[in-house]
Coordinates of C-alpha atoms and ligand atoms in Angstrom, one line a residue:
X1 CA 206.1 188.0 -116.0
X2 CA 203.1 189.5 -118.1
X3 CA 200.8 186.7 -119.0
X4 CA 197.6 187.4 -121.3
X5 CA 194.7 184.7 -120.9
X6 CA 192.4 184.6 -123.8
X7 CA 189.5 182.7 -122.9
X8 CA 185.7 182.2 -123.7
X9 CA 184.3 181.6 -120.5
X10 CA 185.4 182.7 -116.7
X11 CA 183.7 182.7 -113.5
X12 CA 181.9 184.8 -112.8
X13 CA 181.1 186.4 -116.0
X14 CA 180.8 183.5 -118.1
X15 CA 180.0 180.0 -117.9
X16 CA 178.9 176.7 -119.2
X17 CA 181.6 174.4 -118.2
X18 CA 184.8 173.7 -116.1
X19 CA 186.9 176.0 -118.4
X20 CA 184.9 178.9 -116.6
X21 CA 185.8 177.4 -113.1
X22 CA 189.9 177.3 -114.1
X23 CA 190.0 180.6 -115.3
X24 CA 188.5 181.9 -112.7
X25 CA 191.1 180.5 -110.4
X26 CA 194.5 179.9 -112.3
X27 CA 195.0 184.0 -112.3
X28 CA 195.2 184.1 -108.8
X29 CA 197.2 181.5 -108.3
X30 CA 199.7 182.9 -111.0
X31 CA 199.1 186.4 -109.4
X32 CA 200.4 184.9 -105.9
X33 CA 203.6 183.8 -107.8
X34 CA 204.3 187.0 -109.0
X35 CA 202.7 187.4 -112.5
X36 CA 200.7 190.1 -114.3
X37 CA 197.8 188.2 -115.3
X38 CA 194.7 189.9 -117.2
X39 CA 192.3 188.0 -119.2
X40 CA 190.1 188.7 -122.5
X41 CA 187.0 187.6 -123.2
X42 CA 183.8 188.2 -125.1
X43 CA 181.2 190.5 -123.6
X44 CA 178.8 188.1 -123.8
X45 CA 174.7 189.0 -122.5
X46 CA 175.0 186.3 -119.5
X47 CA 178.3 189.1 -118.1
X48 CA 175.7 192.1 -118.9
X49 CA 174.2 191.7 -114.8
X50 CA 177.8 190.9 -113.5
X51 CA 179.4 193.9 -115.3
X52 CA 176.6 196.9 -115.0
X53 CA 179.3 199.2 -115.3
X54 CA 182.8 199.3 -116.3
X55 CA 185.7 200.6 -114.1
X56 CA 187.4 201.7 -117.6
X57 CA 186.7 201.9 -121.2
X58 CA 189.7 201.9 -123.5
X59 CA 187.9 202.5 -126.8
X60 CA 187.2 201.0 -130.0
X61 CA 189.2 198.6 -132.2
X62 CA 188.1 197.6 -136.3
X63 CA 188.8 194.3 -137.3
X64 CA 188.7 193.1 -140.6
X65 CA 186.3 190.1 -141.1
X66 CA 186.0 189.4 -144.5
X67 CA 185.3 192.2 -146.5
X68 CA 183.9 194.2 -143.6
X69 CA 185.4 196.2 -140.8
X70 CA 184.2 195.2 -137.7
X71 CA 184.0 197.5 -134.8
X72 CA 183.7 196.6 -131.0
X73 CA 185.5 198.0 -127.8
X74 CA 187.1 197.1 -124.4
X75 CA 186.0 197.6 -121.4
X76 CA 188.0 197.0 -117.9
X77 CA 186.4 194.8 -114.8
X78 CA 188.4 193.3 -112.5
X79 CA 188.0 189.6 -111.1
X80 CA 188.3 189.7 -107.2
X81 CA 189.5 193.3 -107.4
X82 CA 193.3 192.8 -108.7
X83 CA 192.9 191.1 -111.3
X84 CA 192.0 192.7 -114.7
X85 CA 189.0 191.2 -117.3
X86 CA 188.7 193.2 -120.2
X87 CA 185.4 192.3 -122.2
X88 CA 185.0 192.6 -125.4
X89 CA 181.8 194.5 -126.4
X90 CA 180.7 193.9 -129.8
X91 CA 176.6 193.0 -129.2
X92 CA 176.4 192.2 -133.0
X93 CA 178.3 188.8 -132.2
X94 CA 177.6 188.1 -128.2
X95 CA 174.7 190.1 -126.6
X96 CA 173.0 186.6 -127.3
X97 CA 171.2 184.3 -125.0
X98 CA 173.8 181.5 -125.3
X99 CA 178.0 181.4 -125.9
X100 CA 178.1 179.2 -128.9
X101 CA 175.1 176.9 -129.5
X102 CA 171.0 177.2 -128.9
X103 CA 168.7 174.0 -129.2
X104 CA 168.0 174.6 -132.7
X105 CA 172.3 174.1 -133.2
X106 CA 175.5 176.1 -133.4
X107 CA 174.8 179.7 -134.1
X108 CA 175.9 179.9 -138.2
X109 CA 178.4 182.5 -137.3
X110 CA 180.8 181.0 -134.6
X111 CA 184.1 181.1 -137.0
X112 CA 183.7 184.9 -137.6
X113 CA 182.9 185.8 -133.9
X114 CA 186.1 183.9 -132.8
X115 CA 188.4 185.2 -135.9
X116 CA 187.0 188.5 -134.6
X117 CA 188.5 187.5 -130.9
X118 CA 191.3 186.7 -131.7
X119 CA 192.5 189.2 -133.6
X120 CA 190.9 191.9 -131.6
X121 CA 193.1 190.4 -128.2
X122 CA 195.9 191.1 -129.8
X123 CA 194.8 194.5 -131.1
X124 CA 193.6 195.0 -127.8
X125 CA 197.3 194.5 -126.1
X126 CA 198.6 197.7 -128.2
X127 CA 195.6 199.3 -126.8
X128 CA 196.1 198.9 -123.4
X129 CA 200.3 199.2 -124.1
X130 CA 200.5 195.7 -122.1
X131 CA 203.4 193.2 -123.8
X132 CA 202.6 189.9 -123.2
X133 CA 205.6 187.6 -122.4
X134 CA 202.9 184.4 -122.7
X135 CA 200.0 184.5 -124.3
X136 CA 197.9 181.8 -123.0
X137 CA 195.2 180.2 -124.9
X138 CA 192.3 178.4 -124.2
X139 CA 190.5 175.8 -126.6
X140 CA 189.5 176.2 -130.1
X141 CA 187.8 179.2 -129.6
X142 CA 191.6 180.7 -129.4
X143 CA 193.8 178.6 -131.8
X144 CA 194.0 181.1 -134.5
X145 CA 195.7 183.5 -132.5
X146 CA 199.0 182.0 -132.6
X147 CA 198.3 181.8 -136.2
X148 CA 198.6 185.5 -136.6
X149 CA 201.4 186.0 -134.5
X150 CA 203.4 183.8 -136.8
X151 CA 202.2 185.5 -139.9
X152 CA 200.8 188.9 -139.5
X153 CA 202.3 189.7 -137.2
X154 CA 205.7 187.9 -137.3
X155 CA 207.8 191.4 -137.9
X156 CA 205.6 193.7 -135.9
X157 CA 208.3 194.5 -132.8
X158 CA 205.4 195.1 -129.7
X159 CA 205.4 190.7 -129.8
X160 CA 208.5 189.9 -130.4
X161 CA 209.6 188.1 -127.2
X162 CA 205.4 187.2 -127.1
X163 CA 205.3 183.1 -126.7
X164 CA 202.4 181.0 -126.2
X165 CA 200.3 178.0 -124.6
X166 CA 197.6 176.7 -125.3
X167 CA 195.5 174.9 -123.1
X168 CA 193.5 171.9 -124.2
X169 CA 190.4 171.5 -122.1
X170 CA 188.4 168.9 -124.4
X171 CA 189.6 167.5 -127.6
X172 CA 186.1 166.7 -129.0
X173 CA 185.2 170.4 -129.6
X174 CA 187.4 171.4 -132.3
X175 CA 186.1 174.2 -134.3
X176 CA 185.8 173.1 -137.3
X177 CA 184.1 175.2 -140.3
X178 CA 184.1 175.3 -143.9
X179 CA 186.9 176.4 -146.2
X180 CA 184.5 179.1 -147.7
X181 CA 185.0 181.4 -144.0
X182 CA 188.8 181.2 -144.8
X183 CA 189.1 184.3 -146.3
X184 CA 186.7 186.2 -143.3
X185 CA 190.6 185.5 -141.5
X186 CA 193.0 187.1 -144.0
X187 CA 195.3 184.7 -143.2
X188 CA 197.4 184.0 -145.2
X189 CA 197.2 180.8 -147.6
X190 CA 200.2 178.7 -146.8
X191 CA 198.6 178.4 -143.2
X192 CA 196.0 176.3 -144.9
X193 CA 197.8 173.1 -145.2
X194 CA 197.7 169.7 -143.8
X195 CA 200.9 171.1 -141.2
X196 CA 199.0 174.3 -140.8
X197 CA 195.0 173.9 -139.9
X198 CA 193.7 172.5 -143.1
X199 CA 191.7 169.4 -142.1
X200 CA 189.8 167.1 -144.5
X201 CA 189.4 170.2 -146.7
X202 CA 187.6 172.7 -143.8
X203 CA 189.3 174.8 -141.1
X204 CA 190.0 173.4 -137.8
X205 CA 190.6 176.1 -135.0
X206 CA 192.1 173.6 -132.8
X207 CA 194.9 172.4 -135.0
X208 CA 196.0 175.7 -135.6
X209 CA 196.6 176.3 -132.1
X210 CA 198.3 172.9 -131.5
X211 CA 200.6 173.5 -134.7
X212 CA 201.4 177.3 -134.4
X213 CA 201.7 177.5 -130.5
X214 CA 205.5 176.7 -128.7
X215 CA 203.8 174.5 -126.6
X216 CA 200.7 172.6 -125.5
X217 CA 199.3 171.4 -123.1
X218 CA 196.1 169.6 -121.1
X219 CA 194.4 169.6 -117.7
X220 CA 195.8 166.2 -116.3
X221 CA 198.6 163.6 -117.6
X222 CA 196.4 160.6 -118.2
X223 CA 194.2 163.5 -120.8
X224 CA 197.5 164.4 -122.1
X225 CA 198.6 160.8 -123.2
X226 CA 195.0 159.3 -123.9
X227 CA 194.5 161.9 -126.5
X228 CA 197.5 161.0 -128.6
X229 CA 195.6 157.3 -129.0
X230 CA 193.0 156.8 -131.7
X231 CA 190.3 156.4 -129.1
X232 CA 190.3 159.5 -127.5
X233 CA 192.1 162.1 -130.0
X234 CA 189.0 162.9 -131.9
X235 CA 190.7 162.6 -135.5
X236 CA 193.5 165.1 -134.3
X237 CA 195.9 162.6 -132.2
X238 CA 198.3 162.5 -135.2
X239 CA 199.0 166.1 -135.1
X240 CA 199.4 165.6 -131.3
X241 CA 202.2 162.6 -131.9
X242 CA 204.1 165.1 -133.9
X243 CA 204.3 167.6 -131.2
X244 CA 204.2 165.1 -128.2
X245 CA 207.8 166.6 -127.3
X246 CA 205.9 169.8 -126.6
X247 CA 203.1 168.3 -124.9
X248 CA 202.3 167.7 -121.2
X249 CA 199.8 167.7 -118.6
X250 CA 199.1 170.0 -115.7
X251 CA 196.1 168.7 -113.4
X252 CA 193.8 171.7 -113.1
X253 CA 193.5 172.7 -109.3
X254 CA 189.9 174.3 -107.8
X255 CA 188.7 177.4 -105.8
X256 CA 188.5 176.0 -102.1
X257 CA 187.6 179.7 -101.3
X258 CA 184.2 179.0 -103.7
X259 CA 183.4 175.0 -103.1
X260 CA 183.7 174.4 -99.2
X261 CA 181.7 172.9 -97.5
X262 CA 183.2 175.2 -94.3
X263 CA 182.3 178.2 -96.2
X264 CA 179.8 177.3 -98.9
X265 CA 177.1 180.1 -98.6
X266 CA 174.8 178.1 -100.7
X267 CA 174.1 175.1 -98.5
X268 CA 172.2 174.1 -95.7
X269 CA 174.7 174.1 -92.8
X270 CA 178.6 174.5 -92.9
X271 CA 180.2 171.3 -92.1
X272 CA 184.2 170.0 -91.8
X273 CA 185.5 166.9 -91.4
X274 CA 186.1 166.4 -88.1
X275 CA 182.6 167.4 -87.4
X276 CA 180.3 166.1 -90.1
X277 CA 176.4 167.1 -88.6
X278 CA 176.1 169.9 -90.9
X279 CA 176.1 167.1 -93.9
X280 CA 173.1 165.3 -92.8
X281 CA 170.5 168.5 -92.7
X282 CA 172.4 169.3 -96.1
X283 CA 170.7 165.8 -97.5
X284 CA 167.3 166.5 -96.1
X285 CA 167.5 170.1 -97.7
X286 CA 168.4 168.0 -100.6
X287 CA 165.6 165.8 -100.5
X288 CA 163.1 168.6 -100.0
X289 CA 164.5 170.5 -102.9
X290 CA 163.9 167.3 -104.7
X291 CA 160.8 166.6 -103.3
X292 CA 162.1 163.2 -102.5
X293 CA 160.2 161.6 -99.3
X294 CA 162.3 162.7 -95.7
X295 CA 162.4 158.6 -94.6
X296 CA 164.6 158.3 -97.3
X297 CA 167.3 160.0 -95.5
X298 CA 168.7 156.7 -94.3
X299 CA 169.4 155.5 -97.7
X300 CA 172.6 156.3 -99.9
X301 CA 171.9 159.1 -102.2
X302 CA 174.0 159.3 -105.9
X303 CA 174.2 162.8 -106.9
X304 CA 175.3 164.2 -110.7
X305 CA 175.7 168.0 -112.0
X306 CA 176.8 167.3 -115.6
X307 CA 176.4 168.8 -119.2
X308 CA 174.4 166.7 -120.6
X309 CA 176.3 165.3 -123.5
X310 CA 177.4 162.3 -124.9
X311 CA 180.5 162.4 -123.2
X312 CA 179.0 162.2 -119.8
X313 CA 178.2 158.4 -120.0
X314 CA 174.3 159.0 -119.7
X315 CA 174.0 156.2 -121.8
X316 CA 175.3 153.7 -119.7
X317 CA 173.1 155.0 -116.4
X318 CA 169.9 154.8 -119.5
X319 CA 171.3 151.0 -119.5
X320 CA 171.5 151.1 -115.3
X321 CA 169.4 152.6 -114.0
X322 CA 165.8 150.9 -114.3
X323 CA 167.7 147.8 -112.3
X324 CA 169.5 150.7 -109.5
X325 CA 165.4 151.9 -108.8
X326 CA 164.7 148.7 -107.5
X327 CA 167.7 149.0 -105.0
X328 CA 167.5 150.6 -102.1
X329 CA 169.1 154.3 -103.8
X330 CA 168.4 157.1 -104.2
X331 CA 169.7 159.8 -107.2
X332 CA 169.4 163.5 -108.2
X333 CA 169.9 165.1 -111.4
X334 CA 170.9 168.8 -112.2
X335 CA 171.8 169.1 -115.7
X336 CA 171.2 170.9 -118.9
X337 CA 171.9 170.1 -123.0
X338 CA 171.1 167.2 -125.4
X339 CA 167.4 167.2 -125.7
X340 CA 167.4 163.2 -125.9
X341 CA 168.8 163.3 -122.6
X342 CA 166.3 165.6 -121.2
X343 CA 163.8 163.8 -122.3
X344 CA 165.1 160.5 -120.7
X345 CA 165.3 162.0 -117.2
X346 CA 162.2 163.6 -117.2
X347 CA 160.8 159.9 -118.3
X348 CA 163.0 158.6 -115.4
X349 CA 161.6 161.2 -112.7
X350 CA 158.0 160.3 -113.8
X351 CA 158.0 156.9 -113.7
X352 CA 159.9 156.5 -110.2
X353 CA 159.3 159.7 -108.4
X354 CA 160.1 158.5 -104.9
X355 CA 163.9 157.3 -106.0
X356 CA 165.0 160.2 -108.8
X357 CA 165.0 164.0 -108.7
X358 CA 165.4 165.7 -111.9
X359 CA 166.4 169.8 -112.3
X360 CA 166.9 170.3 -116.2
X361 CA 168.3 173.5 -116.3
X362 CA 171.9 175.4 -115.1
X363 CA 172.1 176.6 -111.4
X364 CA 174.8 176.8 -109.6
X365 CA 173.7 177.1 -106.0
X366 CA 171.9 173.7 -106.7
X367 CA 175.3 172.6 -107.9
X368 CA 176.6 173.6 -104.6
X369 CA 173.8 171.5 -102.4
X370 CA 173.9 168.5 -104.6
X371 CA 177.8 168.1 -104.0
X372 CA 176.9 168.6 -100.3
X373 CA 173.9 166.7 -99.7
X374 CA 174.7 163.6 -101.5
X375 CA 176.4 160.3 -100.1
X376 CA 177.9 159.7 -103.5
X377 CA 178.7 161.8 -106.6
X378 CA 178.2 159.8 -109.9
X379 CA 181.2 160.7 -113.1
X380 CA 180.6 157.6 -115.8
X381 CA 182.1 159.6 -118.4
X382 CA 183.8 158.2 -121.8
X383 CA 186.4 160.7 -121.6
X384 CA 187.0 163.6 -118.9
X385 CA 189.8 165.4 -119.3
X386 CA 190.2 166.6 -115.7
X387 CA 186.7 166.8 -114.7
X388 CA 186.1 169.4 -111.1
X389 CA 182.6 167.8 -109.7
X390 CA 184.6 164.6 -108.6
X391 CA 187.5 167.1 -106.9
X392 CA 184.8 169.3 -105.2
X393 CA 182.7 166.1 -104.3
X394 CA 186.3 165.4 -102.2
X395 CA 186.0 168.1 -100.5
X396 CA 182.4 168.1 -99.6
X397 CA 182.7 164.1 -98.4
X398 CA 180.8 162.8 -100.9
X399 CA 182.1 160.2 -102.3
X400 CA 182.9 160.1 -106.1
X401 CA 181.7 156.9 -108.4
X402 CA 183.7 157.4 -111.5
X403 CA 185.4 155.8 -114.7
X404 CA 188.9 155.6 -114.8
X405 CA 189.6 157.8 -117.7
X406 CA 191.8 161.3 -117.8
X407 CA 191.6 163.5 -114.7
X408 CA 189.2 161.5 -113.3
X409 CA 191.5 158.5 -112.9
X410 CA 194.2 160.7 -111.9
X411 CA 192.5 162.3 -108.8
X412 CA 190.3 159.4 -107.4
X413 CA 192.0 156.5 -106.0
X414 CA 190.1 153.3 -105.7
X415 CA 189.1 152.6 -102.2
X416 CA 190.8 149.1 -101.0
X417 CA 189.0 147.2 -98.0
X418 CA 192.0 145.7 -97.2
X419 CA 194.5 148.2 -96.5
X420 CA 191.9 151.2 -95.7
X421 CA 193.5 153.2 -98.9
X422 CA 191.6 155.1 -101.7
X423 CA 188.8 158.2 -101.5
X424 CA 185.9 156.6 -104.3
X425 CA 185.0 154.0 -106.7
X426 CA 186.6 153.6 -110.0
X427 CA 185.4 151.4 -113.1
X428 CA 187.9 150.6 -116.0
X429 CA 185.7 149.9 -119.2
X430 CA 183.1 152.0 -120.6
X431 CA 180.5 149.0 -119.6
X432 CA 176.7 149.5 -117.9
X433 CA 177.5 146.1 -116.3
X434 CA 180.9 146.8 -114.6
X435 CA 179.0 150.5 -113.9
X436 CA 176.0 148.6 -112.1
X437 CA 178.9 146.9 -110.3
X438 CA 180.9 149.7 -109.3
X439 CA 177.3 151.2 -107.8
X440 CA 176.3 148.0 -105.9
X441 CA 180.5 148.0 -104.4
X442 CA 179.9 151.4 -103.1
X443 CA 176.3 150.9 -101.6
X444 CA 177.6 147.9 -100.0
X445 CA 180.2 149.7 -98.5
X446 CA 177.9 152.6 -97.1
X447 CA 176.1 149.9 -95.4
X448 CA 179.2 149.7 -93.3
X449 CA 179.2 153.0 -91.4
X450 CA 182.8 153.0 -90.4
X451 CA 184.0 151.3 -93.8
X452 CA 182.2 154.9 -95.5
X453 CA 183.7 157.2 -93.0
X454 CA 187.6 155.9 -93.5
X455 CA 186.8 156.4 -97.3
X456 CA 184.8 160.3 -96.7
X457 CA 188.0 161.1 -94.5
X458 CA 191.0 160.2 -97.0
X459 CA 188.4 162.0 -99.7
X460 CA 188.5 164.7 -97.4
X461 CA 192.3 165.2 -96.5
X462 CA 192.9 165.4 -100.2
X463 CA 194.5 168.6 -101.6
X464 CA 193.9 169.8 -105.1
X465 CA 194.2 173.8 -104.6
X466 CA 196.1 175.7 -107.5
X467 CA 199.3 175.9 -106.0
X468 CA 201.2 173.2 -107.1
X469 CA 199.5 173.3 -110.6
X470 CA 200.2 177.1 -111.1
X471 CA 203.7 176.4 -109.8
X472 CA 204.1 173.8 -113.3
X473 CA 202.3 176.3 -115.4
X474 CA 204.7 179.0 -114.3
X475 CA 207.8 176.8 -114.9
X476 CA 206.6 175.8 -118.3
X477 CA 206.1 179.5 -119.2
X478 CA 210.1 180.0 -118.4
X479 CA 210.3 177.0 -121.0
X480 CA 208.6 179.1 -123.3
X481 CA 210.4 181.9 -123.0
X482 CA 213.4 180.7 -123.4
X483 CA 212.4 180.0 -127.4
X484 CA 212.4 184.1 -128.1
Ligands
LIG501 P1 182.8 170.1 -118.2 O1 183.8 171.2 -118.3 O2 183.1 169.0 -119.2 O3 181.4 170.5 -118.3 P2 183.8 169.8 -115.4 O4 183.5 168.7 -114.4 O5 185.2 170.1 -115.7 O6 183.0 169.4 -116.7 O7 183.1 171.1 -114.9 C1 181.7 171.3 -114.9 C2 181.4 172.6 -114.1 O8 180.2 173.1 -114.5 C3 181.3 172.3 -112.6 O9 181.7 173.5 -111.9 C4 179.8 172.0 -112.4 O10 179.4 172.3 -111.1 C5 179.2 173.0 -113.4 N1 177.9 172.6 -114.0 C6 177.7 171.7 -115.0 N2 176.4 171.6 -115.3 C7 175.8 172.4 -114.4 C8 174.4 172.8 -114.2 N3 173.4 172.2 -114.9 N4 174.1 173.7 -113.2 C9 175.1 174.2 -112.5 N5 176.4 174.0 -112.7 C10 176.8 173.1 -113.6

């Protein structure tokens, strides 16, 4: 089956979140089962070191945006040598220093650089003389491309047995611009209507691709039904009730060959479960990283990589944490993105320097010690839909603190002194208090040596590599199929 993944972000070429992380994964999963996967993307600046040359390049493609033609061109990399990544170069729209958004706010041209996109993948496929069976999409940088396949391109033969998916990976970013960019997309108009991707009188890129795909879907089955509630479907969980019977969740699965702790080249010492000494010179490279005092080591350490957004719950651990520094814990920070929230830890790591650690910024081999140097890994989100730190904190036998909200209450099991059961700590409400409480259950619990190891192991033993999930996204693309 030939599968086409249009995408925004994928490791390692692009990255600011999770999405990155699945895309750079699902392909070879699918690839295993048989498929022809190749990916499009934008050639953004941050791929300019990973890519310094391409294998091939295919050429130019014009798009019209607007009243202009708009020129860029494909090249060919590969991801992990059989898979191909074409990029698409067009430095007028990504050789920037950020994908979509710089401190001073969105960059004013996002609609046109992803109307560009998306009509250019499916120029490109001509190109390259590859028919797509699925075209899979990703977020609202992509949901006007089934858009033109239902109307430009409804008659043109090369997609005719073309289907699609597309992939929600966070509800709250929509992409939504004003009515004036409409006609950058010559779309036509009937598409702008409340059952097309009119909303509240402005574009919405993510409604298209929920209304014009065959089917729909998001990273974990608690995501996929929370988002059809007023609560969590960010103004758009009516349009998902009318197209529940084409909705479902597939639990995203991770790279074990990228985050483990038998293999991580980023960490102090390799580690595996049945032989756990490599962990503990992992938390005093941690500490020294931090420049957290070494007699700490005895003490529990709480680690968090996060965006730092609204989302993330920072503003219940603002609420926590002034009562968690005078307990006998320790916590360190890597994260990058609201200012108010940089600002907050910095205040934080200032006023209690021998508790908190604070990296404002994006690394990733930090990423990689914090998941293995840390006793507990902290997720207080308000909504995650799948969320990978607490999956990788699994694997790296740090236990995960997190609320009970999409993927993260589908992959963390509440631990249960009485029968032995459960791999982390789970909170229901979005509450600093019953946070605070979930915290103090845990620390109590590493006080108990072998209490903490039973719950490390079963975190451990826990499987969450692609196979399974690839396996369900595979079978739904023979659903989708079956509509051409
Ligand atoms: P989201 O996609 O909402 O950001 P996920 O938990 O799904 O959240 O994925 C986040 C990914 O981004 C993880 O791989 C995490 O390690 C990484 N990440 C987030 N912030 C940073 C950062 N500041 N530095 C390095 N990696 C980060």
């Amino acid at each position: 089956m030939n599968i086409l993944m249009v995408t925004s972000e994928i490791v390692p070429f692009a990255k600011t979140g999770g999405l990155a992380d699945v895309l750079g994964s699902l392909p070879q999963a699918l690839k295993k089962l048989g498929c022809d996967v190749r990916v499009i993307l934008p050639f953004y600046k941050m791929a300019k070191p990973v890519v310094k040359k391409a294998l091939i390049e295919h050429g130019e493609i014009s798009i019209p945006i607007g009243n202009e033609r708009i020129v860029g061109s494909t090249l060919e990399s590969r991801l992990l040598k059989d898979i191909p990544v074409y990029l698409v170069k067009q430095d007028a729209y990504y050789d920037r220093d950020e994908l979509y958004t710089t401190a001073e706010g969105d960059y004013p041209d996002n609609a046109q650089r992803f109307i560009f996109l998306s009509q250019y993948a499916l120029e490109a496929c001509k190109q390259l003389a590859f028919k797509p069976d699925i075209i899979h999409l990703h977020d609202w940088q992509t949901g006007l491309i089934p858009v033109y396949l239902k109307t430009v391109y409804a008659d043109d033969p090369f997609f005719r047995k073309t289907g699609t998916l597309y992939t929600i990976h966070n509800i709250a970013y929509q992409g939504l611009f004003e009515y004036e960019l409409f006609e950058m997309t010559w779309l036509p108009h009937s598409t702008f209507t409340i059952d097309g991707f009119e909303y509240w009188g402005k574009m919405n890129f993510m409604k298209a691709g929920i209304n014009f795909s065959d089917y729909i879907n998001t990273v974990s089955q608690k995501y996929s039904q929370e988002i059809q509630t007023s609560e969590y479907g960010y103004g758009i969980d009516g349009v998902l009730r009318t197209r529940a019977h084409r909705l479902s969740g597939i639990m995203n699965g991770v790279d074990y060959s990228l985050w483990n702790p038998e293999s991580d080249e980023f960490i102090a010492e390799n580690y595996q479960s049945d032989d756990m000494s490599g962990k503990t010179q992992c938390k005093r490279d941690l500490l020294k990283k931090f420049k957290l005092p070494l007699r700490s080591m005895r003490l529990p350490l709480i680690g968090i990589v996060s965006r730092l957004a609204d989302q993330k719950g920072f503003d219940l651990i603002e609420r926590i944490l002034p009562e968690v520094m005078t307990m006998d814990v320790l916590f360190v920070v890597l994260g990058t993105g609201d200012s108010k929230y940089h600002a907050l830890l910095k205040d934080f790591a200032r006023k209690y320097p021998a508790k908190i650690g604070v990296r404002l910024g994006f690394d990733n081999a930090l990423a990689h010690k914090i998941e293995a140097g840390a006793d507990m890994f902290l997720m207080a989100s308000r909504y995650e839909p799948c969320g990978l730190n607490q999956i990788y904190s699994l694997k790296y036998g740090t236990v995960p603190i997190v609320r009970a909200t999409g993927g993260l209450d589908d992959s963390i099991e509440n631990f249960d002194p009485a029968t032995g059961n459960g791999n982390g700590f789970k909170l229901q409400n979005y509450n600093a208090e019953e946070l605070l409480a979930t915290i103090k259950r845990a620390v109590e619990c590493f006080r108990q040596p072998d209490v903490w190891q039973k719950i490390v192991q079963n975190g451990m033993a826990v499987d969450f590599s692609w196979d399974a999930s690839a396996k369900r996204y595979l079978n739904l693309y023979h659903q989708i199929q079956k509509l051409h």
